[in-house]
């Protein structure tokens, strides 16, 4: 583990890791009870990208920004992409939104009314066009569709409508474009959600074909779900498309990734390392999807990137040969101890060192705080409407 | 069970049952993703009470309306009470709100800053004055207070601050005024909530004294919690103050009571019947607290009142002597069968009959739909701002 | 709904419904803390079948008995089948057991040691031979395999071993033989189970082919899982093989089906009715899998069969045309009310009437209790070892 | 944090920490599906204590052994205590057992039959006598009492019976004797447990008086329960009596403490440190209560003691002044980061160093494995019956 060669490989992998940031993490967010507005919050997609670039500036492994349409609708996407490039980042995944128009009260692509379904499908196709304009190659689909009361609609009919919509969007993919299908147990639907679990998302992406994969949002599971099992299974099936990282103590709390259960994050990254899938050539996206309701947003994004990085570093330090041997021998405690040895290692010195090698400050949070960026944008961003989930 | 005398007692109890309606159920509500506005929604507390009076008109057992301050703030509470009386209803419990001001980002009565705590306490005292003005005798306290991240604040200090605030409000109670303390597992706080469970609420109300009791919101528990056990325990301790009825499949979904698990509602009402606590002389309040995000609100409130009534009727039909005998004899299946016999009874004919006796339409939902009330208010309520959680 | 023709169809369907009984439900069972032995419990598979025949005698819709190998190992399976036939029942599904030998401490078909995997696979093939000898056409596979500690074994390797074992057994199927693959969230494995959810079982049965289907055990899910969604989805995919019915308030409690959440059972049967899959020609098995730890076993099985029958009858009474119309119109409360109208109907008179038509006692539990069967076997079954999970 | 003085205080506290071991952890255990016997397992209480002494030998902070009656019944308790003393350990808490006699099928102190309640109460009083004979001062009460089906028994009557039994035992306490009352959500009861949560245990101990306190078993909670909140609350109320440490991913899995969620264990120990309650003068017991179903038992106990020790060391390293300041200032991320800084520290070098100071091997697991103890007892312990939950 401490051998120089192993260490070089670990550093090389960490250097090439990429975490993608969601533009909406920089706008205001909250619960149904209250959105606490924060000072200095961006007022448009350009300012969101500027904030995201701060995260990249101090971490060096977060050069991608996901957009959310229509929250990030602009007139000229080419200009937005250039703006990003000038700040050292680029546009990542495009996220569709089929839950905030009044028409979507009873669903979008699963709505009983074909006119609403048509509207939703057209929005998804619009997103494909925005992908072309921004250079993005992946459309992330989260459907809030579902029903609140037993009997409200027919579960099987809704699956058929969903399948039809997905088929149409899949057929419209061009070039390298891909679909990433997300599942979620509940919220905003409270009785049945149309894509509630990985099994449903898996079955649909299997029918669609190789350009459709599954998104694992770490906050979207039933209590007690073993997420790393799902990760390992989907990788083995060639169907893991991306993560939406966040953490939770209860439901879809959308806290910072690694904040609620850092050991779980380590176990997830351990499966990623096992599958040699840390770096971008794996084709798997590692995105954050969080709500910083009460904490400052840029700093929280930096913290989240570091949390993923630390978990990855620990996973890379697992002594794989010793672990495989202990597993083969059925040495329950020995195998567990080898895994825990890596988890219990303090990787922060290694990462600080790596950052210096990469020309970064060894302590990204402190460097960001010292920079005065937040104070500056609080001063500058007066007037206009702060971005939130509505815009 | 079918003996005339028993039946008379059942009818007498059902006739005297009282379900209290929340004013906010008639305004718009939603999730953090979207509030779908509905046509005809009230624009002020007077209109909310008018809508609530419709529920009373067709059910005959819902003559009380809870207010929420500041959502229901008016200049002249006496006038509001008169308005209610004119419509055949009256003001019930006053609900405080210490979660929607910007100051409350990190809590209210548990906030680290004493100035914010002071502000929250003064709001609670204001509510006591509104109680005096409206004739309400109970203040329902739900604190959204809590923290999102481990370490964010000191759990024990927060309990001390909570205790101090409660003590001050308790000391300010006059006459028949009472405090009802609600607990909730999570949301909007996502790591630790300051009154997360019945044990915490119980301990505080015990310290406060006999004028403080616990509110059981049926949607505020951890998964697998046996709510009827808590109900039975609190009644035996003299500490059950009120219910906030709703139902859920997942978290605090706030669906119509009885919609997700009607058998659970029956088991809860069974404990109420066992304790002879159905009618108002028990001192226990039976309130609804629901969000009709996608369904029409007045009709949903009627449905909810009927659901509680049906569960109560079933619980009243349990053959208590036979049940006690089977329990004493350890006849597991026999005892369970006696309970289930009542649950499986269709009480709708009995209730339809009772309504006719009470001068009501036997089918409240149908009668309401026929009345054209909703169409009328949709026409009338143009202009102004529809009520929601913000106002 | 009350039209004579509809009623005839409902009765016809109910008359042809088939519930399969597990032989092990008649033996002693318990928790890890204690097995409370009951008097009169069978001492061998012949006596178990005799007890099961009692359930069929009084319900008329339970003529199948599942065996569990090796608990029901006999020298002459032909003789056992004849014994069953003589009592009016027949052998149903064969259940394998790869969790009770000392070799299986770390798993069976997923064990790190190929010798243990071989042993487990040979047991499964033995079960295929027993199927041939008993006339059973389905092998139900529940694997207790899993690990207790992170790192204990490689999740992906275990999936490969599982796939290899399933492939070999699938290839050994002859004639009409089928595989039914069960999933379970946890217990006895406490960190990761190798077939933990329907998605995993679905993926394996998909790879295997049309003779492999999924078993839904109603007690094997994470909290909050919407089971009827899974049922509807698997039916639509042609992959629902069978149910293991039971109910639970917490984990895999194995209480009587319908005891914990009768509304859930109704919703499940509603999906079955919607798919026109109640009767045996659907190819779906409806089995009980319960533990009567403290209640008398035969009576509990009768109760369970009745619970499924009552839920089915209610589901058959749903006004499908009205429901479809309300769903199409987006009438949330109307659609829900139509479903609830059927659920709230007391179907016991209809079923009592049906039983009389079928030449049965209208009250199966009372008739069984009056029969004196339990007292008789308590007298007769002296000496020998009462059957339990070990034998 | 690294200042020498702080470090001395940390070491002093860690040196005085005491973890109590359960005698039954050294015997065989399992699930309802299978008990996998392990070679070398003790055959009587003397051998269990010998095994426990090994854990103390290598960790230096585990000198107490809890007994379980009747599993650890011996003729001469004085001799057992001497045997323990000779091995460097002593008898700790006495655990009663009112769940393994056939009489307890429907409960013990809550049973509907007063004769069974009497038997259970007399057993508890016997335990008080055994405490006197062994020098133990605490009786730990876990009641498996509960019911499996709604209606099976009256929840409130059962509470009265429970209260009567507890009152009688409390009145029989002499000298320094104390009662520790444990709660558990479910298992073996599957509908309602008579002491299901901390609130119930708290209310009973409050009624009983100062010699009764609550036991927090970390595996006995509903999903999502914030255990450290309960710990902090009970400490503040003077009602935390002891822990039963273990960990779980699902239900009462009884895995090694710290194995499933090491961050949770840290948060719990953080509350202990905050309350200055690590060492024995706090009056709080820190016991293990685990089942080593598939892993070797002595080594697993050593691992568990180390896990508690490591979590404690991390909690002791939290920079309290900085944390309090950040909390006061409402610096959400800063406060969380200070806590996480301690959690992310690798305390193993500090603890290895401490062990050397204490005259111990720096690596307890390795030292134990090298010792050949397990091989020795496997050789020696032939004949007799291996200890398990039945004996």
XYZ file of N, CA and C in Angstrom, chain C residues 176-327:
456
model
N -42.023 -29.932 -18.433
C -42.716 -28.713 -18.026
C -42.053 -28.043 -16.826
N -40.910 -28.577 -16.413
C -40.299 -28.049 -15.189
C -39.921 -26.571 -15.316
N -40.149 -25.849 -14.210
C -39.865 -24.425 -14.162
C -39.078 -24.087 -12.910
N -38.412 -22.965 -12.973
C -37.704 -22.427 -11.805
C -38.435 -21.173 -11.325
N -38.616 -21.062 -10.022
C -39.191 -19.853 -9.424
C -38.133 -19.266 -8.495
N -37.665 -18.083 -8.803
C -36.554 -17.494 -8.044
C -37.063 -16.425 -7.079
N -36.784 -16.625 -5.816
C -37.272 -15.736 -4.756
C -36.184 -14.742 -4.371
N -36.588 -13.560 -3.984
C -35.636 -12.564 -3.482
C -36.005 -12.226 -2.041
N -35.041 -11.677 -1.325
C -35.290 -11.291 0.067
C -34.270 -10.247 0.469
N -34.730 -9.192 1.104
C -33.836 -8.075 1.430
C -32.710 -8.470 2.382
N -33.078 -9.194 3.432
C -32.052 -9.566 4.422
C -32.585 -10.685 5.305
N -31.702 -11.218 6.108
C -31.963 -12.339 7.006
C -32.001 -13.648 6.261
N -31.080 -14.553 6.494
C -30.091 -14.509 7.575
C -28.856 -13.675 7.279
N -28.658 -13.201 6.058
C -27.488 -12.353 5.795
C -27.813 -10.931 6.221
N -26.838 -10.266 6.810
C -27.130 -8.978 7.428
C -26.382 -7.787 6.831
N -25.534 -8.025 5.855
C -24.979 -6.862 5.161
C -25.456 -6.850 3.703
N -25.168 -7.918 2.985
C -25.589 -7.974 1.580
C -26.142 -9.361 1.301
N -27.303 -9.402 0.690
C -27.907 -10.662 0.282
C -27.729 -10.788 -1.224
N -27.513 -12.006 -1.701
C -27.144 -12.156 -3.108
C -28.327 -12.005 -4.066
N -29.533 -12.275 -3.596
C -30.731 -11.950 -4.398
C -31.630 -11.100 -3.502
N -31.326 -9.819 -3.387
C -31.982 -8.994 -2.366
C -33.287 -8.347 -2.812
N -33.492 -8.236 -4.126
C -34.656 -7.470 -4.569
C -35.176 -8.019 -5.891
N -36.342 -7.538 -6.291
C -36.960 -8.082 -7.502
C -36.116 -7.802 -8.740
N -35.408 -6.700 -8.735
C -34.587 -6.364 -9.887
C -33.527 -7.428 -10.139
N -32.893 -7.877 -9.078
C -31.864 -8.914 -9.217
C -32.479 -10.234 -9.689
N -33.591 -10.601 -9.074
C -34.248 -11.849 -9.484
C -34.720 -11.748 -10.926
N -35.239 -10.601 -11.283
C -35.722 -10.375 -12.645
C -34.583 -10.520 -13.655
N -33.457 -9.882 -13.364
C -32.320 -9.927 -14.298
C -31.848 -11.362 -14.493
N -31.796 -12.129 -13.413
C -31.351 -13.521 -13.558
C -32.365 -14.353 -14.344
N -33.644 -14.188 -14.052
C -34.634 -15.001 -14.764
C -34.710 -14.594 -16.234
N -34.430 -13.339 -16.514
C -34.418 -12.875 -17.900
C -33.289 -13.575 -18.663
N -32.125 -13.639 -18.027
C -30.987 -14.303 -18.682
C -31.277 -15.789 -18.879
N -31.914 -16.389 -17.865
C -32.146 -17.836 -17.934
C -33.104 -18.201 -19.054
N -34.205 -17.476 -19.158
C -35.165 -17.789 -20.201
C -36.573 -17.950 -19.681
N -37.485 -18.369 -20.549
C -38.921 -18.347 -20.225
C -39.328 -19.321 -19.125
N -38.492 -20.293 -18.814
C -38.879 -21.247 -17.768
C -38.459 -20.777 -16.368
N -37.967 -19.563 -16.281
C -37.561 -19.012 -14.979
C -38.381 -17.756 -14.686
N -38.987 -17.724 -13.534
C -39.786 -16.560 -13.165
C -39.499 -16.141 -11.712
N -40.065 -15.012 -11.345
C -39.757 -14.396 -10.053
C -40.845 -14.715 -9.028
N -40.424 -14.983 -7.793
C -41.357 -15.151 -6.671
C -41.381 -13.870 -5.843
N -42.560 -13.370 -5.593
C -42.734 -12.214 -4.713
C -43.195 -12.715 -3.348
N -42.286 -12.675 -2.376
C -42.683 -12.958 -0.996
C -43.037 -11.619 -0.365
N -44.265 -11.494 0.087
C -44.731 -10.169 0.513
C -43.997 -9.630 1.744
N -43.245 -10.463 2.427
C -42.511 -10.004 3.604
C -41.045 -9.715 3.346
N -40.628 -9.746 2.105
C -39.192 -9.688 1.806
C -38.710 -8.363 1.239
N -39.398 -7.282 1.560
C -39.061 -6.006 0.942
C -38.512 -4.997 1.947
N -37.848 -3.994 1.408
C -37.433 -2.853 2.224
C -38.685 -2.112 2.706
N -38.571 -1.427 3.828
C -39.698 -0.602 4.270
C -40.153 0.329 3.151
N -41.457 0.549 3.080
C -42.054 1.499 2.128
C -42.155 0.974 0.695
N -41.677 -0.230 0.435
C -41.758 -0.737 -0.933
C -43.217 -0.909 -1.358
N -43.525 -0.462 -2.553
C -44.865 -0.619 -3.117
C -44.917 -1.971 -3.822
N -45.448 -2.970 -3.138
C -45.399 -4.340 -3.661
C -46.292 -4.496 -4.883
N -47.447 -3.862 -4.871
C -48.349 -4.047 -6.016
C -47.747 -3.462 -7.294
N -46.905 -2.473 -7.150
C -46.205 -1.964 -8.343
C -45.329 -3.066 -8.936
N -44.590 -3.734 -8.080
C -43.715 -4.823 -8.547
C -44.541 -5.920 -9.199
N -45.661 -6.260 -8.573
C -46.540 -7.301 -9.107
C -47.014 -6.911 -10.506
N -47.499 -5.685 -10.620
C -48.000 -5.232 -11.925
C -46.891 -5.237 -12.968
N -45.709 -4.787 -12.552
C -44.589 -4.708 -13.505
C -44.175 -6.097 -13.967
N -44.037 -7.013 -13.030
C -43.599 -8.367 -13.390
C -44.640 -9.069 -14.256
N -45.904 -8.875 -13.965
C -46.931 -9.489 -14.819
C -46.804 -8.966 -16.244
N -46.658 -7.640 -16.357
C -46.566 -7.044 -17.692
C -45.353 -7.563 -18.449
N -44.301 -7.906 -17.716
C -43.098 -8.439 -18.347
C -43.166 -9.946 -18.523
N -44.256 -10.571 -18.105
C -44.360 -12.031 -18.202
C -43.427 -12.756 -17.255
N -43.065 -12.120 -16.150
C -42.059 -12.697 -15.271
C -42.526 -12.939 -13.836
N -43.815 -12.808 -13.572
C -44.284 -13.134 -12.226
C -44.576 -14.629 -12.156
N -43.843 -15.322 -11.315
C -44.022 -16.763 -11.214
C -44.945 -17.180 -10.097
N -44.772 -16.557 -8.930
C -45.554 -17.001 -7.772
C -45.448 -15.978 -6.653
N -46.384 -16.095 -5.731
C -46.335 -15.354 -4.475
C -45.975 -16.298 -3.342
N -45.247 -15.765 -2.394
C -45.216 -16.335 -1.055
C -45.966 -15.328 -0.193
N -47.159 -15.679 0.193
C -47.988 -14.743 0.954
C -47.707 -14.840 2.451
N -47.673 -13.715 3.074
C -47.606 -13.577 4.531
C -47.744 -12.090 4.791
N -47.680 -11.661 6.034
C -47.725 -10.225 6.277
C -46.771 -9.854 7.385
N -46.503 -8.586 7.480
C -45.509 -8.145 8.442
C -45.766 -6.682 8.822
N -45.425 -6.384 10.058
C -45.381 -5.004 10.514
C -43.946 -4.461 10.470
N -42.956 -5.345 10.495
C -41.573 -4.906 10.660
C -40.654 -5.468 9.562
N -40.239 -6.705 9.734
C -39.285 -7.280 8.785
C -39.937 -8.500 8.126
N -39.281 -9.643 8.144
C -39.900 -10.841 7.578
C -40.648 -11.558 8.704
N -41.688 -10.903 9.195
C -42.374 -11.385 10.396
C -43.137 -12.689 10.152
N -43.512 -12.923 8.908
C -44.217 -14.163 8.549
C -45.521 -14.349 9.314
N -46.237 -13.266 9.540
C -47.579 -13.358 10.123
C -48.558 -13.812 9.031
N -49.777 -14.077 9.437
C -50.804 -14.490 8.490
C -51.007 -13.405 7.430
N -51.122 -13.813 6.194
C -51.354 -12.860 5.110
C -52.627 -12.048 5.412
N -52.539 -10.756 5.169
C -53.699 -9.902 5.404
C -53.857 -9.465 6.842
N -53.039 -9.975 7.736
C -53.197 -9.633 9.152
C -52.645 -8.247 9.467
N -51.566 -7.873 8.827
C -50.916 -6.602 9.176
C -51.449 -5.440 8.343
N -51.737 -5.683 7.090
C -52.180 -4.599 6.220
C -53.139 -5.162 5.183
N -54.395 -5.352 5.564
C -55.347 -5.966 4.628
C -55.571 -5.121 3.378
N -55.361 -3.817 3.483
C -55.549 -2.957 2.314
C -54.441 -3.212 1.289
N -53.250 -3.481 1.776
C -52.156 -3.815 0.859
C -52.468 -5.112 0.110
N -52.961 -6.095 0.831
C -53.312 -7.361 0.191
C -54.373 -7.129 -0.887
N -55.344 -6.285 -0.567
C -56.374 -5.947 -1.555
C -55.752 -5.283 -2.783
N -54.819 -4.379 -2.560
C -54.203 -3.687 -3.703
C -53.411 -4.670 -4.578
N -52.766 -5.617 -3.919
C -52.039 -6.642 -4.684
C -53.024 -7.482 -5.504
N -54.076 -7.939 -4.869
C -55.047 -8.767 -5.591
C -55.751 -7.946 -6.665
N -55.850 -6.653 -6.449
C -56.427 -5.781 -7.468
C -55.588 -5.818 -8.748
N -54.280 -5.839 -8.609
C -53.429 -5.930 -9.807
C -53.583 -7.302 -10.464
N -53.762 -8.313 -9.639
C -53.961 -9.669 -10.171
C -55.270 -9.725 -10.966
N -56.310 -9.143 -10.402
C -57.603 -9.140 -11.084
C -57.504 -8.336 -12.385
N -56.847 -7.188 -12.311
C -56.670 -6.343 -13.496
C -55.991 -7.112 -14.622
N -55.053 -7.992 -14.243
C -54.315 -8.760 -15.249
C -55.028 -10.069 -15.566
N -56.222 -10.239 -15.006
C -57.010 -11.454 -15.234
C -56.187 -12.699 -14.888
N -55.548 -12.637 -13.722
C -54.592 -13.687 -13.367
C -54.947 -14.402 -12.071
N -56.214 -14.381 -11.678
C -56.592 -15.023 -10.413
C -56.509 -16.543 -10.499
N -56.948 -17.082 -11.588
C -57.117 -18.544 -11.664
C -55.873 -19.230 -12.232
N -55.788 -20.550 -12.050
C -54.553 -21.278 -12.351
C -54.070 -21.156 -13.795
N -54.943 -20.884 -14.712
C -54.487 -20.770 -16.098
C -53.551 -19.579 -16.301
N -53.461 -18.699 -15.309
C -52.504 -17.585 -15.392
C -51.064 -18.070 -15.264
N -50.917 -19.277 -14.730
C -49.569 -19.796 -14.521
C -48.882 -19.217 -13.292
N -49.568 -18.375 -12.550
C -48.997 -17.769 -11.347
C -49.436 -18.562 -10.118
N -48.477 -18.871 -9.271
C -48.795 -19.606 -8.044
C -49.104 -18.658 -6.900
N -50.081 -19.018 -6.097
C -50.446 -18.207 -4.931
C -50.228 -19.054 -3.692
N -49.057 -18.944 -3.134
C -48.692 -19.803 -2.008
C -48.677 -19.014 -0.712
N -48.935 -19.701 0.351
C -48.717 -19.133 1.678
C -47.297 -19.497 2.107
N -46.658 -18.610 2.841
C -45.370 -18.954 3.467
C -45.320 -18.186 4.781
N -45.751 -18.826 5.826
C -45.959 -18.135 7.102
C -45.428 -18.972 8.255
N -45.252 -18.330 9.391
C -44.840 -19.014 10.613
C -45.894 -18.772 11.675
N -46.513 -19.817 12.107
C -47.512 -19.665 13.162
C -46.847 -19.979 14.499
N -46.048 -19.021 14.955
C -45.216 -19.251 16.143
C -46.021 -19.406 17.417
N -47.096 -18.647 17.527
C -47.839 -18.689 18.798
C -49.297 -19.089 18.607
N -49.754 -19.160 17.376
C -51.155 -19.485 17.139
C -51.270 -20.903 16.571
N -52.436 -21.546 16.760
C -52.621 -22.904 16.230
C -52.516 -22.896 14.705
N -51.863 -23.896 14.176
C -51.385 -23.813 12.798
C -52.468 -24.075 11.748
N -53.255 -25.099 11.915
C -54.262 -25.406 10.885
C -55.278 -24.264 10.797
N -55.727 -23.840 11.960
C -56.706 -22.753 11.981
C -56.118 -21.473 11.366
N -54.851 -21.235 11.630
C -54.205 -20.047 11.068
C -54.096 -20.144 9.547
N -53.877 -21.352 9.046
C -53.828 -21.518 7.590
C -55.214 -21.293 6.979
N -56.238 -21.795 7.658
C -57.603 -21.550 7.161
C -57.872 -20.048 7.113
N -57.545 -19.377 8.199
C -57.747 -17.928 8.266
C -57.021 -17.226 7.119
N -55.801 -17.672 6.838
C -54.991 -17.033 5.798
C -55.610 -17.235 4.421
N -56.086 -18.449 4.162
C -56.741 -18.705 2.877
C -57.964 -17.796 2.742
N -58.709 -17.669 3.817
C -59.892 -16.808 3.773
C -59.506 -15.346 3.543
N -58.407 -14.940 4.143
C -57.980 -13.548 3.948
C -57.659 -13.265 2.477
N -56.975 -14.196 1.842
C -56.680 -14.007 0.411
C -57.976 -14.020 -0.386
N -58.866 -14.927 -0.027
C -60.136 -15.031 -0.750
C -60.957 -13.746 -0.609
N -61.004 -13.203 0.600
C -61.779 -11.972 0.807
C -61.185 -10.800 0.028
N -59.862 -10.703 0.054
C -59.218 -9.621 -0.715
C -59.506 -9.782 -2.201
N -59.485 -11.013 -2.670
C -59.759 -11.277 -4.089
C -61.192 -10.902 -4.442
N -62.103 -11.291 -3.571
C -63.514 -10.977 -3.828
C -63.713 -9.468 -3.916
N -63.094 -8.736 -3.020
C -63.211 -7.276 -3.064
C -62.637 -6.733 -4.373
N -61.488 -7.250 -4.750
C -60.860 -6.767 -5.986
C -61.731 -7.074 -7.195
N -62.420 -8.212 -7.142
C -63.303 -8.575 -8.251
C -64.518 -7.655 -8.323
N -64.854 -7.025 -7.209
C -66.035 -6.170 -7.174
C -65.773 -4.742 -7.649
N -64.516 -4.395 -7.873
C -64.224 -3.033 -8.338
C -64.959 -2.770 -9.654
N -65.598 -1.648 -9.733
C -66.319 -1.267 -10.948
C -65.302 -0.770 -11.975
N -64.855 -1.668 -12.810
C -63.730 -1.375 -13.720
C -64.043 -0.272 -14.721
N -65.262 -0.274 -15.236
C -65.595 0.748 -16.238
C -65.595 2.136 -15.611
N -66.241 2.229 -14.459
C -66.283 3.525 -13.781
C -64.873 3.973 -13.399
N -64.058 3.016 -12.950
C -62.692 3.351 -12.550
C -61.892 3.863 -13.747
N -61.978 3.162 -14.842
C -61.217 3.567 -16.031
C -61.635 4.962 -16.471
N -62.925 5.243 -16.399
C -63.412 6.562 -16.791
C -62.857 7.650 -15.870
N -62.949 7.400 -14.572
C -62.438 8.390 -13.607
C -60.945 8.607 -13.802
N -60.209 7.540 -14.078
C -58.768 7.673 -14.291
C -58.483 8.505 -15.537
